[in-house]
Coordinates of C-alpha atoms in Angstrom, one line a residue:
Chain A
M1 CA -30.6 69.7 20.7
L2 CA -30.6 72.3 17.6
A3 CA -26.4 72.6 17.7
F4 CA -26.4 68.9 17.7
T5 CA -28.1 68.8 14.4
F6 CA -26.6 71.2 12.8
R7 CA -23.1 69.5 13.6
R8 CA -23.9 66.1 12.1
V9 CA -25.8 67.2 9.0
L10 CA -22.5 69.4 8.5
V11 CA -20.3 66.4 9.1
A12 CA -22.9 64.4 7.3
L13 CA -22.7 66.8 3.8
A14 CA -18.3 67.0 4.7
V15 CA -18.7 63.4 4.2
A16 CA -21.1 63.5 1.1
L17 CA -18.6 65.2 -0.4
T18 CA -15.6 63.3 0.5
V19 CA -17.6 60.4 -0.7
S20 CA -17.7 62.2 -4.2
V21 CA -15.0 62.9 -4.7
A22 CA -13.0 59.6 -3.8
S23 CA -15.6 57.1 -5.7
F24 CA -14.8 60.3 -8.8
L25 CA -11.1 59.5 -8.2
L26 CA -11.0 55.7 -7.4
L27 CA -13.0 55.8 -11.0
H28 CA -10.7 57.7 -12.7
L29 CA -7.2 56.2 -11.0
S30 CA -7.6 52.8 -11.6
G31 CA -7.2 53.0 -15.5
D32 CA -7.9 54.9 -18.6
L33 CA -11.6 55.4 -19.3
A34 CA -10.9 55.5 -22.9
T35 CA -9.2 53.0 -23.9
A36 CA -12.0 51.4 -21.4
I37 CA -14.8 52.5 -23.3
A38 CA -13.7 51.9 -26.8
G39 CA -12.9 48.1 -26.0
P40 CA -9.4 45.8 -27.2
E41 CA -10.5 46.5 -30.9
A42 CA -10.4 50.3 -31.2
T43 CA -7.3 51.9 -33.2
G44 CA -5.2 55.1 -31.4
P45 CA -7.8 57.6 -33.1
Q46 CA -10.4 56.0 -31.9
I47 CA -9.6 56.3 -28.5
A48 CA -8.6 59.8 -28.8
Q49 CA -11.7 60.7 -30.4
I50 CA -13.9 59.1 -27.3
R51 CA -11.7 61.0 -25.7
Q52 CA -12.5 63.9 -26.3
D53 CA -16.2 63.0 -26.9
Y54 CA -17.0 62.6 -23.5
G55 CA -13.7 65.4 -21.6
L56 CA -11.6 62.6 -20.9
D57 CA -8.7 65.0 -22.7
Q58 CA -9.4 67.3 -19.9
P59 CA -7.4 68.0 -16.5
L60 CA -9.3 66.1 -13.6
L61 CA -10.2 69.3 -11.7
T62 CA -12.3 70.2 -14.0
Q63 CA -14.0 66.6 -15.6
F64 CA -15.0 65.9 -11.8
L65 CA -16.3 70.3 -11.4
T66 CA -18.5 69.6 -14.5
W67 CA -19.9 66.6 -13.1
G68 CA -19.5 67.5 -9.8
W69 CA -21.7 70.4 -10.7
R70 CA -23.6 68.0 -13.1
A71 CA -24.8 66.3 -9.7
L72 CA -26.5 68.0 -8.0
H73 CA -28.9 69.3 -10.4
L74 CA -29.2 65.1 -10.1
D75 CA -28.2 65.6 -14.2
F76 CA -25.1 62.3 -13.8
G77 CA -24.5 62.6 -17.7
N78 CA -25.8 59.8 -20.1
S79 CA -25.8 56.1 -19.5
F80 CA -22.6 55.0 -22.2
Y81 CA -25.1 51.7 -22.7
F82 CA -28.2 52.4 -23.2
R83 CA -28.1 56.6 -24.7
E84 CA -30.6 57.5 -22.1
S85 CA -30.3 60.0 -19.4
V86 CA -28.1 57.5 -16.0
I87 CA -31.0 59.8 -13.8
D88 CA -33.7 57.9 -15.6
L89 CA -32.4 54.9 -14.9
L90 CA -31.6 55.1 -11.9
A91 CA -35.4 56.1 -10.9
A92 CA -36.9 52.7 -13.0
R93 CA -34.4 50.8 -11.2
L94 CA -33.7 52.3 -7.7
P95 CA -37.7 50.9 -6.5
I96 CA -37.1 47.2 -6.5
T97 CA -33.9 48.2 -4.7
L98 CA -35.8 49.1 -2.1
Y99 CA -38.3 47.3 -2.2
L100 CA -36.2 44.5 -1.5
G101 CA -34.2 45.9 1.2
I102 CA -37.5 47.2 3.1
I103 CA -38.6 43.5 2.5
A104 CA -35.5 42.0 3.2
L105 CA -35.2 44.6 6.8
A106 CA -38.8 43.0 7.7
V107 CA -38.2 39.2 7.6
A108 CA -34.4 39.8 9.7
L109 CA -36.3 42.5 12.1
F110 CA -39.6 39.7 12.2
V111 CA -37.1 37.1 12.8
A112 CA -33.8 38.3 14.8
I113 CA -35.5 40.3 17.6
P114 CA -38.0 37.7 19.0
L115 CA -34.8 35.5 18.9
G116 CA -33.0 38.0 21.3
V117 CA -35.5 38.0 23.4
V118 CA -36.3 34.3 23.8
A119 CA -32.2 33.8 24.1
A120 CA -32.2 36.8 26.7
V121 CA -34.9 35.3 28.9
K122 CA -34.3 31.1 28.8
R123 CA -30.2 32.3 29.0
D124 CA -27.8 29.5 29.0
T125 CA -30.3 27.4 27.7
W126 CA -30.1 25.4 24.6
I127 CA -32.8 27.7 23.1
D128 CA -29.5 30.4 23.5
R129 CA -27.0 28.4 22.7
T130 CA -29.2 27.3 19.3
A131 CA -30.0 31.2 18.4
L132 CA -25.9 32.2 18.7
A133 CA -25.6 29.4 16.2
V134 CA -27.6 30.0 14.4
S135 CA -25.8 33.7 14.0
V136 CA -22.5 33.0 13.7
L137 CA -23.5 30.6 11.6
G138 CA -25.9 33.3 9.7
Q139 CA -21.5 35.4 9.7
A140 CA -20.3 32.6 7.7
M141 CA -23.4 31.8 5.0
P142 CA -21.7 33.8 1.8
S143 CA -24.8 35.7 0.7
F144 CA -24.5 34.0 -2.7
W145 CA -24.9 30.8 -2.3
F146 CA -27.8 30.7 0.4
G147 CA -29.9 32.5 -2.7
L148 CA -29.1 29.6 -4.7
T149 CA -29.3 26.7 -2.2
L150 CA -33.0 28.5 -1.7
I151 CA -33.5 27.9 -5.3
L152 CA -32.8 24.6 -5.3
I153 CA -34.8 24.2 -2.2
F154 CA -38.1 26.2 -2.8
S155 CA -37.8 26.1 -6.4
V156 CA -37.5 23.2 -7.3
N157 CA -37.0 20.6 -5.4
L158 CA -41.1 22.3 -3.9
R159 CA -42.0 24.5 -6.3
W160 CA -43.3 27.0 -4.2
L161 CA -41.5 29.6 -5.6
P162 CA -40.3 31.4 -9.1
V163 CA -37.0 31.0 -9.6
S164 CA -36.6 34.7 -11.2
G165 CA -37.6 37.8 -12.3
N166 CA -39.2 40.6 -10.4
A167 CA -43.3 41.0 -12.0
T168 CA -45.0 39.2 -8.5
W169 CA -44.4 39.6 -5.0
K170 CA -43.3 36.2 -4.6
N171 CA -40.4 36.8 -7.1
F172 CA -39.2 39.0 -3.6
V173 CA -39.2 36.3 -0.7
L174 CA -36.4 34.2 -1.7
P175 CA -33.8 37.1 -2.3
A176 CA -35.5 39.1 0.5
V177 CA -35.1 36.0 3.4
A178 CA -31.4 35.3 1.8
L179 CA -29.9 39.4 2.4
G180 CA -31.8 39.1 5.2
Y181 CA -30.6 37.1 6.2
Y182 CA -27.0 38.7 6.7
A183 CA -28.8 41.2 8.8
M184 CA -30.1 38.7 11.4
P185 CA -27.0 37.3 13.7
A186 CA -26.4 41.9 14.3
V187 CA -29.7 42.8 15.3
M188 CA -30.7 39.5 17.2
R189 CA -27.0 39.4 19.4
L190 CA -27.7 43.0 19.8
T191 CA -31.4 42.6 21.1
R192 CA -30.1 39.8 23.4
N193 CA -27.5 41.5 25.0
G194 CA -30.1 45.0 25.1
M195 CA -32.6 42.6 26.7
L196 CA -30.3 41.1 28.9
E197 CA -29.4 44.4 30.7
V198 CA -32.4 45.2 31.2
L199 CA -33.7 43.1 32.7
A200 CA -31.1 43.2 35.6
S201 CA -32.7 47.1 36.2
D202 CA -33.9 48.7 38.9
Y203 CA -37.0 49.7 37.8
V204 CA -38.2 46.2 36.4
R205 CA -37.4 44.3 39.2
T206 CA -39.6 47.3 40.8
A207 CA -42.4 46.1 38.4
R208 CA -41.6 42.5 38.8
A209 CA -41.9 43.7 42.7
K210 CA -45.3 45.0 42.1
G211 CA -46.1 41.2 40.5
L212 CA -46.7 42.8 37.1
P213 CA -47.6 39.4 35.1
P214 CA -44.8 38.5 33.4
R215 CA -45.2 39.2 29.5
K216 CA -46.9 43.0 30.9
I217 CA -43.1 43.1 32.0
L218 CA -41.3 42.0 28.9
V219 CA -43.3 43.7 26.5
R220 CA -44.2 47.0 28.0
H221 CA -41.2 47.3 30.7
A222 CA -37.9 45.9 28.8
L223 CA -38.8 45.3 24.9
R224 CA -39.5 49.0 24.7
N225 CA -36.3 50.8 25.8
A226 CA -34.2 47.6 24.8
V227 CA -35.7 48.0 21.2
I228 CA -34.8 51.4 20.1
P229 CA -30.5 50.6 20.3
V230 CA -31.5 48.2 17.4
I231 CA -33.3 50.6 15.7
A232 CA -30.3 52.6 14.5
L233 CA -28.6 49.7 14.6
S234 CA -31.3 49.1 12.0
A235 CA -31.2 52.3 9.8
V236 CA -27.1 51.2 9.5
Q237 CA -27.8 47.6 8.1
F238 CA -30.5 48.9 5.5
G239 CA -27.7 50.7 4.0
F240 CA -25.1 48.0 3.7
M241 CA -28.2 45.7 2.8
L242 CA -28.7 47.8 -0.6
G243 CA -25.0 47.7 -0.8
G244 CA -25.2 44.2 -0.6
S245 CA -27.6 43.4 -2.9
I246 CA -25.6 43.6 -5.7
V247 CA -25.1 39.7 -5.4
I248 CA -28.3 38.5 -4.8
E249 CA -29.9 41.2 -7.5
A250 CA -27.8 38.9 -9.8
V251 CA -28.6 35.0 -8.2
F252 CA -32.6 36.3 -8.9
S253 CA -32.4 38.6 -11.5
L254 CA -34.3 41.4 -9.7
Q255 CA -34.2 43.9 -12.6
G256 CA -32.6 46.8 -9.3
L257 CA -30.0 48.9 -9.2
G258 CA -27.3 45.9 -8.0
Q259 CA -28.2 44.1 -11.4
L260 CA -27.5 47.7 -12.9
A261 CA -24.5 48.4 -11.6
W262 CA -23.1 44.7 -12.6
E263 CA -24.1 44.8 -16.0
S264 CA -22.4 48.5 -16.2
I265 CA -19.5 47.6 -14.5
A266 CA -19.2 44.7 -17.1
R267 CA -19.9 47.4 -19.8
N268 CA -17.3 49.9 -19.1
D269 CA -20.5 51.8 -18.6
F270 CA -18.9 54.5 -15.9
P271 CA -21.6 57.3 -16.0
V272 CA -24.4 55.0 -14.6
V273 CA -21.8 52.7 -11.9
Q274 CA -20.4 56.6 -10.4
A275 CA -23.9 57.9 -10.3
I276 CA -25.0 54.1 -8.4
V277 CA -21.5 54.2 -6.2
L278 CA -23.0 58.0 -5.4
V279 CA -26.7 56.7 -4.6
L280 CA -26.2 54.2 -2.4
A281 CA -23.5 56.7 -0.8
M282 CA -26.4 59.7 -0.2
I283 CA -29.0 56.7 1.1
Y284 CA -26.2 55.4 3.5
I285 CA -25.1 58.6 5.1
G286 CA -29.0 59.8 5.4
L287 CA -29.5 56.9 7.2
T288 CA -27.3 57.1 9.9
L289 CA -28.2 60.6 10.7
A290 CA -31.6 60.0 10.5
A291 CA -29.7 56.5 13.0
D292 CA -27.7 59.1 15.4
L293 CA -30.0 62.2 15.6
L294 CA -32.7 59.5 16.8
N295 CA -30.1 58.1 19.5
A296 CA -29.8 61.4 20.1
F297 CA -33.1 62.0 20.7
L298 CA -34.0 59.5 23.0
D299 CA -31.1 59.8 24.7
P300 CA -29.5 62.7 25.6
R301 CA -26.9 61.7 26.9
L302 CA -25.5 61.2 23.2
R303 CA -25.4 64.7 22.6
Q304 CA -22.4 65.8 24.4
A305 CA -20.0 64.0 21.7
Chain B
M1 CA -7.4 24.5 7.4
L2 CA -5.0 22.2 7.2
A3 CA -6.2 20.3 5.1
A4 CA -5.8 23.8 2.3
L5 CA -2.5 24.2 3.3
A6 CA -1.5 20.0 2.8
A7 CA -3.1 20.6 -0.7
P8 CA -0.4 19.6 -3.5
L9 CA 0.8 16.5 -0.7
I10 CA -2.7 15.4 -1.1
A11 CA -4.8 16.4 -3.8
P12 CA -5.5 12.7 -6.5
H13 CA -5.5 14.9 -9.2
D14 CA -3.9 17.5 -11.4
P15 CA -6.8 20.6 -10.5
Y16 CA -5.5 21.9 -14.4
A17 CA -6.1 18.6 -16.0
Q18 CA -9.5 18.9 -18.6
D19 CA -10.6 15.3 -20.0
V20 CA -13.7 16.0 -21.8
S21 CA -15.0 12.3 -22.0
R22 CA -14.8 12.3 -17.5
R23 CA -16.9 16.3 -17.5
L24 CA -19.5 16.6 -15.4
I25 CA -18.9 12.6 -13.0
P26 CA -21.1 13.1 -9.1
P27 CA -18.9 12.3 -6.7
I28 CA -18.7 9.2 -4.8
W29 CA -22.2 9.0 -2.6
Q30 CA -25.4 9.1 -6.0
A31 CA -25.3 6.1 -8.0
K32 CA -22.7 6.3 -10.7
G33 CA -19.5 7.4 -8.6
T34 CA -16.0 6.7 -8.2
W35 CA -13.1 6.9 -6.2
D36 CA -11.4 7.4 -9.0
H37 CA -13.2 11.5 -8.2
V38 CA -14.1 11.0 -5.4
L39 CA -16.3 14.7 -5.4
G40 CA -16.6 14.2 -8.8
T41 CA -16.1 16.4 -12.1
D42 CA -16.9 19.7 -13.2
K43 CA -17.8 20.9 -17.5
L44 CA -14.2 19.7 -18.0
G45 CA -13.6 17.3 -16.4
R46 CA -11.0 18.4 -13.9
D47 CA -11.3 16.5 -10.3
Y48 CA -13.4 18.8 -8.3
L49 CA -11.7 17.3 -4.9
S50 CA -8.2 19.0 -6.2
R51 CA -10.1 22.4 -6.9
L52 CA -11.5 22.7 -4.1
L53 CA -8.5 22.1 -2.0
Y54 CA -5.9 24.4 -4.4
G55 CA -9.0 26.2 -3.9
G56 CA -9.3 26.6 -0.2
Q57 CA -5.3 27.3 -1.5
I58 CA -6.3 30.8 -2.4
S59 CA -9.3 31.7 -0.2
L60 CA -6.6 31.8 2.8
L61 CA -3.9 33.5 0.8
I62 CA -6.4 36.3 -0.5
G63 CA -7.9 36.1 2.8
I64 CA -4.1 36.9 5.2
S65 CA -2.9 39.2 2.7
A66 CA -5.8 41.2 2.7
A67 CA -6.1 41.3 6.6
L68 CA -2.3 42.1 6.1
I69 CA -2.5 45.1 3.7
S70 CA -5.8 46.4 5.7
G71 CA -4.2 45.5 8.8
L72 CA -1.0 47.6 8.3
I73 CA -3.1 51.0 7.4
G74 CA -6.2 50.5 9.6
T75 CA -3.8 50.1 12.7
V76 CA -1.6 52.9 12.1
L77 CA -4.3 55.8 11.3
G78 CA -5.6 53.4 15.3
L79 CA -2.4 54.4 16.5
C80 CA -2.6 58.2 15.5
A81 CA -6.2 58.7 16.3
G82 CA -5.8 57.2 19.4
Y83 CA -2.2 58.4 21.1
F84 CA -2.4 62.0 19.6
G85 CA -6.0 62.1 20.2
G86 CA -7.2 66.7 18.9
W87 CA -7.1 66.8 15.4
V88 CA -5.5 64.0 14.0
D89 CA -8.4 62.2 15.5
S90 CA -11.4 63.8 13.8
V91 CA -9.3 63.7 10.6
V92 CA -8.9 60.0 11.4
S93 CA -12.4 59.7 12.8
Y94 CA -13.1 61.3 9.7
I95 CA -11.8 59.1 7.4
V96 CA -13.5 56.4 8.6
T97 CA -16.9 57.2 9.0
T98 CA -16.3 58.3 4.7
R99 CA -14.7 54.2 4.4
L100 CA -18.0 53.2 5.6
A101 CA -20.5 55.3 3.2
M102 CA -18.7 53.9 0.3
P103 CA -20.3 50.9 -0.6
V104 CA -17.9 48.2 -0.5
V105 CA -18.7 45.4 -2.9
L106 CA -19.7 47.6 -6.0
V107 CA -16.6 50.4 -5.7
A108 CA -14.6 46.5 -5.3
L109 CA -16.1 45.4 -8.0
A110 CA -15.9 48.3 -9.9
M111 CA -12.1 48.9 -9.6
A112 CA -10.9 45.3 -9.9
A113 CA -12.8 45.9 -13.7
L114 CA -10.8 48.7 -14.9
V115 CA -8.0 47.6 -13.5
G116 CA -8.8 44.1 -14.5
G117 CA -9.9 41.1 -12.6
S118 CA -6.5 38.5 -10.3
L119 CA -5.7 37.4 -8.2
K120 CA -2.8 40.6 -7.3
V121 CA -6.0 43.5 -8.1
V122 CA -8.4 41.1 -5.7
V123 CA -6.3 41.7 -2.8
L124 CA -5.1 45.6 -2.9
V125 CA -8.8 45.9 -3.1
L126 CA -10.1 44.3 -0.6
G127 CA -6.8 45.2 1.6
F128 CA -7.6 49.0 -0.3
L129 CA -11.6 48.8 1.6
L130 CA -11.2 46.9 4.7
W131 CA -9.5 48.3 7.4
D132 CA -12.0 50.6 9.3
R133 CA -12.6 48.2 12.0
F134 CA -9.2 47.8 12.6
A135 CA -8.6 51.4 12.4
V136 CA -11.7 51.6 15.3
V137 CA -10.2 49.3 17.4
T138 CA -6.6 50.3 17.3
R139 CA -8.1 53.9 18.2
A140 CA -10.5 52.9 21.5
A141 CA -7.8 50.8 22.2
T142 CA -5.0 53.0 22.6
Q143 CA -6.3 55.6 23.8
Q144 CA -7.4 53.3 27.3
I145 CA -3.7 53.2 27.6
R146 CA -1.9 56.3 26.5
N147 CA -2.6 57.1 29.9
Q148 CA -1.7 54.7 32.0
D149 CA 1.3 54.6 34.5
F150 CA 4.1 53.0 31.5
V151 CA 3.2 55.2 29.0
S152 CA 3.8 58.0 31.2
A153 CA 7.0 57.0 31.9
A154 CA 8.5 56.0 28.9
R155 CA 7.3 59.7 28.5
A156 CA 8.9 61.3 31.0
A157 CA 12.3 59.2 30.2
G158 CA 11.8 60.8 27.6
L159 CA 11.3 58.8 24.8
T160 CA 9.9 59.8 21.3
D161 CA 6.4 59.3 20.4
L162 CA 7.0 56.5 17.4
R163 CA 9.2 54.1 20.4
I164 CA 6.5 54.5 22.9
I165 CA 4.4 54.0 20.2
R166 CA 6.1 51.0 18.6
Q167 CA 7.8 49.0 22.2
E168 CA 4.5 49.9 25.0
I169 CA 1.4 50.0 23.2
L170 CA 1.4 48.3 20.3
P171 CA 2.6 45.3 21.4
N172 CA -0.8 45.4 24.0
I173 CA -2.9 46.0 21.6
M174 CA -2.0 43.0 19.9
N175 CA -4.7 40.3 20.7
A176 CA -7.0 43.0 19.8
L177 CA -5.3 43.3 16.6
I178 CA -4.9 39.2 15.9
V179 CA -9.2 39.5 16.6
V180 CA -9.5 41.6 14.5
A181 CA -7.8 39.9 11.5
T182 CA -9.4 36.9 11.7
L183 CA -12.6 38.8 11.2
E184 CA -11.2 40.6 8.4
M185 CA -9.4 37.2 7.1
A186 CA -12.8 35.9 7.2
H187 CA -14.5 39.6 5.3
A188 CA -12.4 39.6 2.7
I189 CA -12.4 35.4 2.3
L190 CA -16.6 36.4 1.7
L191 CA -15.9 39.6 -0.2
E192 CA -13.4 37.6 -2.5
A193 CA -15.9 34.5 -3.4
A194 CA -18.5 36.8 -4.3
L195 CA -16.4 39.2 -6.9
S196 CA -15.2 36.2 -8.0
F197 CA -18.9 34.5 -8.7
L198 CA -19.6 38.1 -10.4
G199 CA -16.7 37.7 -12.6
L200 CA -14.6 40.7 -11.6
G201 CA -12.5 38.5 -9.5
V202 CA -10.2 35.9 -9.1
Q203 CA -9.7 35.2 -13.3
P204 CA -9.8 31.1 -14.6
P205 CA -8.5 28.5 -15.1
L206 CA -7.4 29.7 -11.1
P207 CA -9.7 27.6 -8.6
S208 CA -11.5 30.0 -6.9
W209 CA -14.4 28.7 -4.1
G210 CA -16.7 31.5 -5.4
L211 CA -16.1 31.0 -9.4
M212 CA -16.2 27.3 -9.0
I213 CA -20.4 28.1 -8.0
A214 CA -20.9 30.8 -10.8
E215 CA -19.2 28.2 -13.0
G216 CA -21.5 25.1 -11.5
K217 CA -24.7 27.3 -11.7
Q218 CA -25.8 26.4 -15.7
Y219 CA -25.6 22.9 -14.0
M220 CA -26.5 23.2 -10.4
F221 CA -30.5 22.3 -11.7
F222 CA -29.2 19.1 -12.6
Q223 CA -26.1 18.2 -10.6
P224 CA -27.2 20.7 -6.9
W225 CA -23.6 18.9 -6.2
V226 CA -21.6 21.2 -8.4
I227 CA -23.0 24.2 -6.0
T228 CA -23.0 23.0 -2.4
I229 CA -19.9 21.2 -2.0
P230 CA -18.0 24.7 -3.2
G231 CA -20.6 26.3 -1.1
V232 CA -19.8 24.5 2.2
A233 CA -16.3 24.1 1.7
L234 CA -16.3 28.3 1.7
L235 CA -18.8 28.0 4.3
L236 CA -17.0 25.9 7.1
L237 CA -13.6 28.1 6.3
V238 CA -15.0 31.1 7.1
L239 CA -16.8 29.2 10.7
A240 CA -13.8 27.6 11.8
I241 CA -12.2 31.5 11.3
N242 CA -14.4 33.0 12.7
L243 CA -14.5 30.2 15.8
L244 CA -10.4 30.3 15.7
G245 CA -11.6 34.5 16.6
D246 CA -13.2 34.0 19.2
G247 CA -11.7 31.6 20.7
L248 CA -8.7 34.0 20.5
R249 CA -10.6 36.5 22.2
D250 CA -11.8 34.5 25.2
I251 CA -8.7 33.3 26.3
T252 CA -6.9 37.1 25.9
A253 CA -9.5 39.2 27.3
P254 CA -12.2 36.8 29.6
E255 CA -14.2 39.0 30.6
A256 CA -15.2 40.2 27.0
R257 CA -17.4 36.9 26.6
N258 CA -21.0 38.0 26.4

């Protein structure tokens, strides 16, 4: 287990390094940063001045090493727009996105796991088919449109919940549902398939033969085992949700990391964009690493891989 | 889908023709709707149905081209990993892991913003970002048939690796690839809509469904249909493509059902 953990952590670190190189290159090769920062009205000398001020006239490798060395010390430079250090901006916005992500995940699990269990127990009945239809529909639904539709129904017509902002917990309900719905289909299918497999296993048959009450078998014996891969999947889905929250935050004007990213992209505020890409990638890498280790801890067969 | 392909034939109006005197006419099922504009008009007086049909064309175009590009990248990587194994496999798996760690929407937005949003840029960006599933599936499928008798026979007959891959392996994993292609098409269409919705994808005056929803957002409190119509169209198109993929999988690999 120790050797496995060590190997996995090493791979995760390497991936993190590659992602930072890749995100750096992508931004620097996609266009001329200095021209983009200066704006359409800038003259040649002004662009040259900006290039010099931000060190964009240095060779790419030098630029990367400087940026990488600072990033290691959590110093992502200053925002071009806010004249504030990037790390302070991130620290102010990240909690909102994390909060949104956690509620969204809770919503998704709260709906998807029971739905998956029921679909497995009532296999091939109308309940199973409805659950499947909901998951197929979920995969086809554009999240931003679902968010807008939720606003129309619950904020405009029913007036139950606020349209936008992040003042109270009520502001997080609709965005969390819109974001969580996106993760539901995968969780539901995995729960259903896991339950089907477990319900057909010998130990569940033994438990049945012992005459244990069905509910007890379902929860104590079956769900406990079927839910293990779901936990790992949830970690990965949480990472995807943080990345996808950019669209949802734009719809609901939540002042989280996604909104900051969108605005910064529109303002050509590249230090901020680059830092956000890196932070989200790090969180994702951390989560998948945790999921891998958890799976390997619970299922020793996986440690060979 | 058919309706989108036939757009130039059946669209009742020019999707770009503006008529400010006929702004925001509601669709036919509301009190003030007219048969002249069955789905109403937008804020510039453009016919909504015509824009919807042409928007469908754009969605399909983007979905298909992005799936082709990502399919090419992913299949080549997956074939190499699955066929050669060893260190090639490790390298490809590593690249896939790295790609998965990058937040797609964010990176796509940033790239589109730098290069300047346009149809071509959106296709290229999505094509270069969505190949991971192709690579994973191709790798697994290739590994399964790499050691089968007909491949060993081809190897014994002295065929080059390239010919074995092209003639023996590729035809046998084609079915799996087509299924992935439908999934990625749907994925690309949804992402394009999101990018256009955020203003960094397809640019106006082109009719993209995501853009139509973004343009309709400020009117949605009074005229909910301006976002409902393109949203439902998007939902139905993606649903249709996903079901097509499911259907193809059931036909080609019945044992994979459930």
